[in-house]
Backbone as numpy.savetxt, mean C-alpha at the origin, in Angstrom:
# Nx Ny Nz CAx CAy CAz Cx Cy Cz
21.24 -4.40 11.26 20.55 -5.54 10.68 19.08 -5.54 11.06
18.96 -5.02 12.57 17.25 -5.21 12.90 16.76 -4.15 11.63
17.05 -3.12 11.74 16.47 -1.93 10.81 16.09 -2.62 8.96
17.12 -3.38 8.62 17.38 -3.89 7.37 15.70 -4.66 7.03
15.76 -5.41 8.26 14.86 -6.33 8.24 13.08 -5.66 8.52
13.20 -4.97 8.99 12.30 -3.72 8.92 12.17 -3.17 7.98
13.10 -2.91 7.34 12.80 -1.90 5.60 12.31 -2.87 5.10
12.55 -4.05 4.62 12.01 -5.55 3.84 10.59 -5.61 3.90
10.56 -5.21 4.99 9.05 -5.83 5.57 7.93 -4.92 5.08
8.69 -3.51 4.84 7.80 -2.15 4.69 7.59 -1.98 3.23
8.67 -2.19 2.36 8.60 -2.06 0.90 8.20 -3.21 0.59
7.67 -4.67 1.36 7.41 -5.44 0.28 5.76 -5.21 0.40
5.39 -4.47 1.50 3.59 -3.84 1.94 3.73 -3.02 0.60
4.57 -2.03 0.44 3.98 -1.26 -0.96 4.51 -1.65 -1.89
5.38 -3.13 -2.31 5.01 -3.76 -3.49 3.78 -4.32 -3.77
3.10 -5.00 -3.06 1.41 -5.64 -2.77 0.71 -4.46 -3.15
0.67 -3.13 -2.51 -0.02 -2.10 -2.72 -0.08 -1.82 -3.91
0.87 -1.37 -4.68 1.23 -1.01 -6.02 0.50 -2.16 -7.03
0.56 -3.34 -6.41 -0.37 -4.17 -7.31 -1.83 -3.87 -7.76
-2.32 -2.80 -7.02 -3.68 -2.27 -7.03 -3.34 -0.90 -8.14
-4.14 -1.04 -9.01 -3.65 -0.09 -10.62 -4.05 1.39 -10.02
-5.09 1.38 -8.84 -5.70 3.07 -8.55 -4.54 3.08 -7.58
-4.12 2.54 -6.67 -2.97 3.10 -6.43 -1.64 3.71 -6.50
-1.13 2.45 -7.76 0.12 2.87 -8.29 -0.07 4.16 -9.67
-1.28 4.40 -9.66 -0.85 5.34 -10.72 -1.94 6.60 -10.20
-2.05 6.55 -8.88 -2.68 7.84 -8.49 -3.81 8.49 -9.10
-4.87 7.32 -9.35 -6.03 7.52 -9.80 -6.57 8.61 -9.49
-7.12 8.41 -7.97 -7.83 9.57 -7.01 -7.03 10.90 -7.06
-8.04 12.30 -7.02 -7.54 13.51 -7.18 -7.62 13.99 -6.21
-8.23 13.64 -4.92 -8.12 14.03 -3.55 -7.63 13.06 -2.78
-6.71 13.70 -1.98 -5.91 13.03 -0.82 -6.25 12.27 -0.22
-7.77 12.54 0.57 -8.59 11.79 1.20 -8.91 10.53 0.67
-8.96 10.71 -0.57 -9.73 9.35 -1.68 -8.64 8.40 -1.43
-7.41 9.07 -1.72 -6.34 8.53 -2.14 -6.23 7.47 -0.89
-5.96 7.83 -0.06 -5.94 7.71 1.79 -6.64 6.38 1.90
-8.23 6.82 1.49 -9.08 5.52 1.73 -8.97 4.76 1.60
-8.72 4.67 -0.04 -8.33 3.56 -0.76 -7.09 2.49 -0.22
-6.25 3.08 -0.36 -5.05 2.46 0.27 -5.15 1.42 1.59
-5.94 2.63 2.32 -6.67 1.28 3.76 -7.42 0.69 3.23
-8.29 0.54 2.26 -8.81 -0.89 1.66 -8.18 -1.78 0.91
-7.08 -1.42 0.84 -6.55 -2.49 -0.56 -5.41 -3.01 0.79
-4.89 -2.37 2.18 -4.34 -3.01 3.20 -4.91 -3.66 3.91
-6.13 -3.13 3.95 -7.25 -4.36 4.83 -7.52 -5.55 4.12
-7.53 -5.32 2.41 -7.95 -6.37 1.61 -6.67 -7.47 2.21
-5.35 -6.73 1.77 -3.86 -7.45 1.89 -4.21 -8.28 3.07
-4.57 -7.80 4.67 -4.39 -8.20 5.83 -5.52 -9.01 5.80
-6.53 -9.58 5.19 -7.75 -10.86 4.99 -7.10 -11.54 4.36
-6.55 -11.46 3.00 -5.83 -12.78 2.36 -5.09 -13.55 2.90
């Protein structure tokens, strides 16, 4: 059950994520880009 509640917590971070259109559809062509981005749209998540 602890674990359960842990997965919840992790997929609902990359449902929020996926809300960002360069993310969910793998805009960026380098990894790095890709990378960045993602920590900005989690940093954005973690200010709201």
């Amino acid at each position: 059950e602890h674990l359960y509640k842990e997965r919840h917590l992790i997929e609902r971070i990359f449902l929020y994520l996926k809300n960002f259109r360069r993310v969910a559809t793998r805009y960026d062509k380098l990894a790095s880009s890709f990378l960045s981005f993602v920590l900005i749209a989690a940093s954005m998540l973690w200010l709201k």
